[in-house]
Short mmCIF file of C-alpha atoms in Angstrom, two decimals:
data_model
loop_
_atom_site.label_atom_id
_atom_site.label_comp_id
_atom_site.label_asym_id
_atom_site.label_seq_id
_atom_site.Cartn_x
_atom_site.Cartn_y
_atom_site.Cartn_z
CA UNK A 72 0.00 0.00 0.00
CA UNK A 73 1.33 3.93 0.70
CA UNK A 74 3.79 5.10 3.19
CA UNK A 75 1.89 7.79 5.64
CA UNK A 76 3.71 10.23 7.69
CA UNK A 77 1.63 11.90 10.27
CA UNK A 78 2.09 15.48 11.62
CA UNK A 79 0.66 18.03 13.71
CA UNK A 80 0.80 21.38 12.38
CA UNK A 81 -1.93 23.28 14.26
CA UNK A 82 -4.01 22.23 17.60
CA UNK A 83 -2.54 20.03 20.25
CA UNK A 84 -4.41 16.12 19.78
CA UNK A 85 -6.41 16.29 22.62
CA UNK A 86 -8.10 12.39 22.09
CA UNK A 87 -4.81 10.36 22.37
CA UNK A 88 -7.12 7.66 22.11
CA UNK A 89 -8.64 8.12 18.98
CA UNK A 90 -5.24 9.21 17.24
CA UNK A 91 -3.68 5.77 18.06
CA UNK A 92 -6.88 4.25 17.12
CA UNK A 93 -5.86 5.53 13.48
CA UNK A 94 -2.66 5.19 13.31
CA UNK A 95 -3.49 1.37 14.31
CA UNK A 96 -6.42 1.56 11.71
CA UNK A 97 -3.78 2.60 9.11
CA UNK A 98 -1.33 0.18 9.14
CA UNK A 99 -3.89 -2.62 9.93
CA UNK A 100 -5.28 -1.09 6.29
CA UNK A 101 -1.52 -2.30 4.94
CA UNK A 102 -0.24 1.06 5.09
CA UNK A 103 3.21 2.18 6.48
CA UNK A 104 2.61 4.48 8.66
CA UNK A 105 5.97 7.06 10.54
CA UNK A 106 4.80 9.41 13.08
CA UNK A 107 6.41 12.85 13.46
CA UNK A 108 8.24 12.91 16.86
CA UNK A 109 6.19 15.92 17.94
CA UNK A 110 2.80 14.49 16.78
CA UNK A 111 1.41 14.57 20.12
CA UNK A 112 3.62 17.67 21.92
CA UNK A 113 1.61 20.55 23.63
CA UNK A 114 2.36 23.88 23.96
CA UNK A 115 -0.53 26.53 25.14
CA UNK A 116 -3.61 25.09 22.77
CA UNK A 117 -0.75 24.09 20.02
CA UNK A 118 0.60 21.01 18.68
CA UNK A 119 3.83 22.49 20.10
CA UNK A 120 5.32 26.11 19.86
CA UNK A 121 5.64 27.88 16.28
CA UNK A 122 9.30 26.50 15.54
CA UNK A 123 8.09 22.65 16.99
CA UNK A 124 5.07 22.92 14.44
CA UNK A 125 7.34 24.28 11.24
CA UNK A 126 10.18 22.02 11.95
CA UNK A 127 7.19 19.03 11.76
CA UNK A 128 6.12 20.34 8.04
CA UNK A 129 9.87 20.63 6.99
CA UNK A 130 9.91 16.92 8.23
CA UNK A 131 6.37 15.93 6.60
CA UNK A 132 7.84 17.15 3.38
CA UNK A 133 11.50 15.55 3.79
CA UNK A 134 9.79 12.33 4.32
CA UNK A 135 9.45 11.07 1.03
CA UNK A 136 5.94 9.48 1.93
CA UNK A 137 3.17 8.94 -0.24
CA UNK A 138 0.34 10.92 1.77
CA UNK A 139 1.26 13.23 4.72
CA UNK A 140 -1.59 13.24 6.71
CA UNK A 141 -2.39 15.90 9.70
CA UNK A 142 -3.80 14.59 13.68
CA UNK A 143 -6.28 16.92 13.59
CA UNK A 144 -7.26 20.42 12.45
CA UNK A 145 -8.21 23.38 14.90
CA UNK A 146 -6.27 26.14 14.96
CA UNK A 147 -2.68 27.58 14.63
CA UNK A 148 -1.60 27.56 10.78
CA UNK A 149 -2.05 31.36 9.80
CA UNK A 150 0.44 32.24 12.49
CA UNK A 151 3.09 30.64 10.56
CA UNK A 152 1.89 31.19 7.04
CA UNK A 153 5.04 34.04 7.05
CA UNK A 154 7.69 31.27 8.14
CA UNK A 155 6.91 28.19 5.57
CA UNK A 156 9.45 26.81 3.19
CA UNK A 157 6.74 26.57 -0.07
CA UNK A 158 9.32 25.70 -2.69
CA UNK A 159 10.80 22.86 -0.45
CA UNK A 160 6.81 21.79 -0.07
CA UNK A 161 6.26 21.95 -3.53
CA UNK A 162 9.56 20.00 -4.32
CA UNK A 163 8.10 17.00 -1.74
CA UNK A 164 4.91 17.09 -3.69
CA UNK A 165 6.36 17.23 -7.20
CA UNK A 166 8.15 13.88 -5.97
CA UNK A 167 5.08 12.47 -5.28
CA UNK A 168 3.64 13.40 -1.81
CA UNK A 169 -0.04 14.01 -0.94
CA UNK A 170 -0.41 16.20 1.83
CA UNK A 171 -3.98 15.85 2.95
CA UNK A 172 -6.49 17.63 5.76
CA UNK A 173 -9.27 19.80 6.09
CA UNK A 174 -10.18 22.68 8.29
CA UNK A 175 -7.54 24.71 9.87
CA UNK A 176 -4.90 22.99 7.27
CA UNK A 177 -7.20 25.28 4.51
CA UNK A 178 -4.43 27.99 5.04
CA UNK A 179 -1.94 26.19 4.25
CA UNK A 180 -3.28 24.63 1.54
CA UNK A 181 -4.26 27.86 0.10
CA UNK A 182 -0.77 29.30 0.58
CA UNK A 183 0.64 26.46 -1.02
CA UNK A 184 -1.53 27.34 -4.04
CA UNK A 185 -0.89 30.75 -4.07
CA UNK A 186 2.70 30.92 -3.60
CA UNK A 187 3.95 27.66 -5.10
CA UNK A 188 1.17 26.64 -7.50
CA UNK A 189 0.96 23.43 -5.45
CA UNK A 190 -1.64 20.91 -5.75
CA UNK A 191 -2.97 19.43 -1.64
CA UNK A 192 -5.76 17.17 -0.80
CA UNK A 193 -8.80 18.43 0.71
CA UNK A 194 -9.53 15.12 3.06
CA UNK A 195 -9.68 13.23 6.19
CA UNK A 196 -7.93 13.61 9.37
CA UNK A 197 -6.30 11.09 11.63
CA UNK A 198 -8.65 10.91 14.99
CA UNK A 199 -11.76 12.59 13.61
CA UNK A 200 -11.96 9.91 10.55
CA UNK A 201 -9.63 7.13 11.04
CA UNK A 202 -9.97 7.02 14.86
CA UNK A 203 -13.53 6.39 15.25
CA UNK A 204 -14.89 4.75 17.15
CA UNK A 205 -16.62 1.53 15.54
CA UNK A 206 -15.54 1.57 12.04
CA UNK A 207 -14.74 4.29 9.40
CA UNK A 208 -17.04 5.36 6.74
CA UNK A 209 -16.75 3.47 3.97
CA UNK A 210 -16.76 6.31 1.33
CA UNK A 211 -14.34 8.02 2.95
CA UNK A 212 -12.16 4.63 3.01
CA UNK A 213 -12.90 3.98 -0.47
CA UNK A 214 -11.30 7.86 -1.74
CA UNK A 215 -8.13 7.63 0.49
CA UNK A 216 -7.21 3.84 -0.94
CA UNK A 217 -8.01 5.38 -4.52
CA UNK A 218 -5.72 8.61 -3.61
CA UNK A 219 -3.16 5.75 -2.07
CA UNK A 220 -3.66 3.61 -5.40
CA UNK A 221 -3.00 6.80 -7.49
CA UNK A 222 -6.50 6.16 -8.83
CA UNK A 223 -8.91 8.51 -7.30
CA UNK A 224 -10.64 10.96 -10.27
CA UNK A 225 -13.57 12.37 -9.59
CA UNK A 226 -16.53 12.32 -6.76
CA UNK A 227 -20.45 12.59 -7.29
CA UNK A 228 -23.28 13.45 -5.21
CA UNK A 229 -26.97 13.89 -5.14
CA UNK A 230 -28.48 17.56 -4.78
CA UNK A 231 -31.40 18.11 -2.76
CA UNK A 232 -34.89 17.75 -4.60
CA UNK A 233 -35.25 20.89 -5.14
CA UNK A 234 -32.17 21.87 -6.45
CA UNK A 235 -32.79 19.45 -9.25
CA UNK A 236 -31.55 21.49 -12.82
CA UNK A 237 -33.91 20.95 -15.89
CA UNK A 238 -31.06 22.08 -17.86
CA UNK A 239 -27.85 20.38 -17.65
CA UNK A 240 -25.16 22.69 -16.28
CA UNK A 241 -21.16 21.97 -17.33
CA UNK A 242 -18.07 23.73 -16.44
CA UNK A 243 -13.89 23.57 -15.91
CA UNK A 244 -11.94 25.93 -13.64
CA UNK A 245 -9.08 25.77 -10.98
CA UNK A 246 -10.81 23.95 -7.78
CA UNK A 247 -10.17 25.38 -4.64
CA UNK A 248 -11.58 26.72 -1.23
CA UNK A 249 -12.06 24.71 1.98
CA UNK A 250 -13.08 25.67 5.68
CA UNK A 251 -15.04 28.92 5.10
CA UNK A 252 -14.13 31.10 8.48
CA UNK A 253 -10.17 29.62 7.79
CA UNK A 254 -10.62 31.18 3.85
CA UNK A 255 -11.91 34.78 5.12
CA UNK A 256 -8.88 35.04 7.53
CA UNK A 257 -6.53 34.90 4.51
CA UNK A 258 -8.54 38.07 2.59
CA UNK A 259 -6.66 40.57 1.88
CA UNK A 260 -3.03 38.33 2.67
CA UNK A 261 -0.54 37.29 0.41
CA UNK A 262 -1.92 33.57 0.72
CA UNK A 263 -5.14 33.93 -0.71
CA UNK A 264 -5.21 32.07 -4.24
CA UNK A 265 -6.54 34.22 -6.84
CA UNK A 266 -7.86 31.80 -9.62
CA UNK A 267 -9.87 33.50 -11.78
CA UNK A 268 -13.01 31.44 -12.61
CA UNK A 269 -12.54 28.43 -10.50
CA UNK A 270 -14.73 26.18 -8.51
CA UNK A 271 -14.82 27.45 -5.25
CA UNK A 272 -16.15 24.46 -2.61
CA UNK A 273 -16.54 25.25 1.28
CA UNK A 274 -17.42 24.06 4.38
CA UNK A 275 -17.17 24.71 8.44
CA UNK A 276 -18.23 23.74 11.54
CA UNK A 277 -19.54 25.50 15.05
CA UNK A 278 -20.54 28.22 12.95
CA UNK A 279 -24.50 29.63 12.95
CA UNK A 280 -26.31 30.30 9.86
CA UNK A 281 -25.66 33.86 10.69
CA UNK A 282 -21.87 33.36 10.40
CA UNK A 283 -21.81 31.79 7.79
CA UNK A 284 -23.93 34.14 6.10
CA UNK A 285 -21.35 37.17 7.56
CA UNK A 286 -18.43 35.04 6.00
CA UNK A 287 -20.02 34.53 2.71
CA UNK A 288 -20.85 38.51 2.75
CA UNK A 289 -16.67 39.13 3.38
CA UNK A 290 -16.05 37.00 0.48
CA UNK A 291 -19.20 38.58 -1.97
CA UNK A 292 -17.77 42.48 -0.94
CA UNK A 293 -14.58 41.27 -1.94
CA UNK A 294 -15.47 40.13 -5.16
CA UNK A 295 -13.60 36.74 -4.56
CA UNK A 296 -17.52 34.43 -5.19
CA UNK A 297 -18.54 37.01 -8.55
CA UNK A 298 -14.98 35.30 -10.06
CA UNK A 299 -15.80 31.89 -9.82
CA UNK A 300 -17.50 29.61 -12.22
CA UNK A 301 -19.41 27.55 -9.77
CA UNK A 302 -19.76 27.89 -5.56
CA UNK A 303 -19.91 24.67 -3.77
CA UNK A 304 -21.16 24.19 -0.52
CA UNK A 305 -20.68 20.79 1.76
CA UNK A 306 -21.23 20.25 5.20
CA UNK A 307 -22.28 23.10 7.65
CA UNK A 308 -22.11 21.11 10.91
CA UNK A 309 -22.26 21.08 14.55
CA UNK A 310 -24.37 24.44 15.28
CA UNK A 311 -27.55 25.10 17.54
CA UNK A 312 -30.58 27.59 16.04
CA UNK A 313 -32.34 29.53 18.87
CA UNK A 314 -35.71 30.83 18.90
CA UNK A 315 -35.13 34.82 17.98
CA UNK A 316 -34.02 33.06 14.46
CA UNK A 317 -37.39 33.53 13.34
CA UNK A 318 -37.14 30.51 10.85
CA UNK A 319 -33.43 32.19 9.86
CA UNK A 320 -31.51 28.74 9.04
CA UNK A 321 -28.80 27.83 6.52
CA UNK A 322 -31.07 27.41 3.19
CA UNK A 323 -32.23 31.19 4.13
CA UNK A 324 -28.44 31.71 3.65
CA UNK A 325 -27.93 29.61 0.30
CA UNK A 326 -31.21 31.43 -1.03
CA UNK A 327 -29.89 34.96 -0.42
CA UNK A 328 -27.13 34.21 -2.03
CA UNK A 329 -28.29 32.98 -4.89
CA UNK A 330 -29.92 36.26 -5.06
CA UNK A 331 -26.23 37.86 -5.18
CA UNK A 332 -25.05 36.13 -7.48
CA UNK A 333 -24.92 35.08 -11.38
CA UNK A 334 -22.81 32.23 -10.62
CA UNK A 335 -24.55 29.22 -9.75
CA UNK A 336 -24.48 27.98 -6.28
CA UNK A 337 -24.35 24.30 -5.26
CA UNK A 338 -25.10 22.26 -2.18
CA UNK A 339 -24.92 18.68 -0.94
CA UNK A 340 -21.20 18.15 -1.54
CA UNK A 341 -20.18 15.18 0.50
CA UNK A 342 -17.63 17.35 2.51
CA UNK A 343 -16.89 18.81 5.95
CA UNK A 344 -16.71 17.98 9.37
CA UNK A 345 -18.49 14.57 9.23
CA UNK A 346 -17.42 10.97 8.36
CA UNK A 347 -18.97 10.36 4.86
CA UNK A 348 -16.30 12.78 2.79
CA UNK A 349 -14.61 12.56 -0.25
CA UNK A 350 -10.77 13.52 -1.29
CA UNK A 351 -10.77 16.99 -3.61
CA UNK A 352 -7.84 17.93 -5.13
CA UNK A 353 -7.38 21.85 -4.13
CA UNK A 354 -5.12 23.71 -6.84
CA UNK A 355 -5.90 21.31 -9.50
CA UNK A 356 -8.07 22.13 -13.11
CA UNK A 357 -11.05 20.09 -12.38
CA UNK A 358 -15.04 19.61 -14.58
CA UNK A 359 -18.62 19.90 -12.61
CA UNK A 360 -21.15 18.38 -14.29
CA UNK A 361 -24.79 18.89 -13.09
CA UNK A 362 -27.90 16.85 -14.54
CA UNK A 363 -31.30 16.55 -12.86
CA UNK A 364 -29.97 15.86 -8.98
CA UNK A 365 -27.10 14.15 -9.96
CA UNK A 366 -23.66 15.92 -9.51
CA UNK A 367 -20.03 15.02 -10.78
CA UNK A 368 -16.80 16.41 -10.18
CA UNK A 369 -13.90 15.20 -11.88
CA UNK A 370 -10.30 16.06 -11.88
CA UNK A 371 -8.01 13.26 -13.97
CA UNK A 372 -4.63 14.16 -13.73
CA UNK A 373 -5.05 18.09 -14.59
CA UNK A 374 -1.71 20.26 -13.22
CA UNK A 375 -2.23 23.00 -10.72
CA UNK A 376 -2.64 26.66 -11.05
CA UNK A 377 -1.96 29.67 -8.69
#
């Protein structure tokens, strides 16, 4: 199978349990599997101070894996955004690696993009999806062993009923985005990708319809969504509506949007903060193909773009 090396660049792994639980999963999967020697230090809320958590990406990258895969996500990537060797990234992924994450790791998969043209996986964690308890979605098993085999190339979905398209909707741009409130913190920053007419995807967690509404506003006034080809939302996870809402929820969100905008504005995408996700290539030329409810998004072996 592949060779993973496992890192902590951002929050300290706070389940021990359910980080050994994948790292066990992994290799019981076939896979080789090194862990960094400060995959489980602590400093403050961090994986370790700054220099602990660069000197574990210089490491990630030296490795030669296959897939470099993060503990977790949380917080504490932006801070070093200023201090990251991208060409000596890039190198370690034109020889082959796959870094792969989600969440906080957006930021530096966006920098990556932006100042290397480097292609990253949008994917799974260690504890959140290979740790679980009981087993691991089988979906999400399914698009790591094809990203492993070198054979993952696309992903499909259903949209909702009603977003069912009586005309068939196709299009090809740079794919890109990730956790929304990690995205907005880059604005205005030299490690904000600027592809122009792209396929934007995005997801977060812990965040109320309101927001995410405030988030997608940032990025609208900024004129980053009016550039893209196609927005893509996934999973908006993990939040609590209160009474004052007034029947304010998430679709209210997507429909005032919609209202925005001339691009056209997805949902449904089987990404996020939840166990059934699939693998997106961020930084790589990819096609979305809408017919009725059915969606497809597929990449082949398409180089990246800044």
């Amino acid at each position: 199978m592949s060779s993973i090396y496992v890192f902590s660049p951002s929050s300290a792994v706070r389940d021990r349990a359910a980080a050994r639980r994948g790292i066990a999963r992994l290799k019981a999967l076939g896979h080789e599997v090194e862990v960094d020697p400060d995959a489980f230090s602590s400093h403050q809320r961090f994986a370790g101070d700054d220099a602990t958590r660069l000197a574990a990406i210089g490491r990630a990258a030296a490795s030669g894996a296959d897939i470099a895969l993060i503990t977790r996500g949380g917080y504490g990537l932006t801070r070093l955004l200023p201090a990251i060797r991208y060409k000596a990234l890039a190198r370690a992924i034109e020889r082959g690696t796959h870094f792969v994450g989600l969440s906080d790791f957006t930021a530096l998969q966006c920098a990556l993009l932006a100042q290397a043209a480097a292609s990253t996986w949008a994917g799974p964690a260690l504890g959140e999806d290979f740790g679980v308890e009981g087993e691991p979605d089988d979906i999400m098993l399914a698009c790591f062993d094809d990203l492993a085999q070198g054979q993952g190339e696309g992903a499909g979905w259903q949209l909702p009923r009603a977003e069912a398209r009586e005309k068939a909707f196709h299009t090809e741009g740079v794919l890109w985005g990730g956790n929304l409130s990690v995205l907005c913190s880059l604005l205005a920053t030299p490690w904000l990708p600027q592809p122009e007419r792209g396929i934007l995807f995005l997801e977060d967690v812990n965040e109320h319809p309101y927001r995410v509404e405030r988030m997608l506003t940032q990025l609208l006034h900024a004129g980053v969504l009016a550039r893209q080809k196609a927005i893509v939302l996934g999973q908006f996870t993990n939040y609590r509506l209160v009474p004052h809402d007034k029947g304010f929820r998430l679709q209210t969100v997507v429909d005032w949007l919609r209202t925005q905008l001339k691009v056209p504005v997805f949902t449904g995408l089987p990404f996020g903060h939840v166990q059934t996700k699939v693998l997106l290539p961020v930084g790589r030329t990819a096609e979305l193909a809408v017919e009725g409810r059915d969606a497809l998004m597929f990449w082949g072996h398409g180089h990246p773009h800044p």
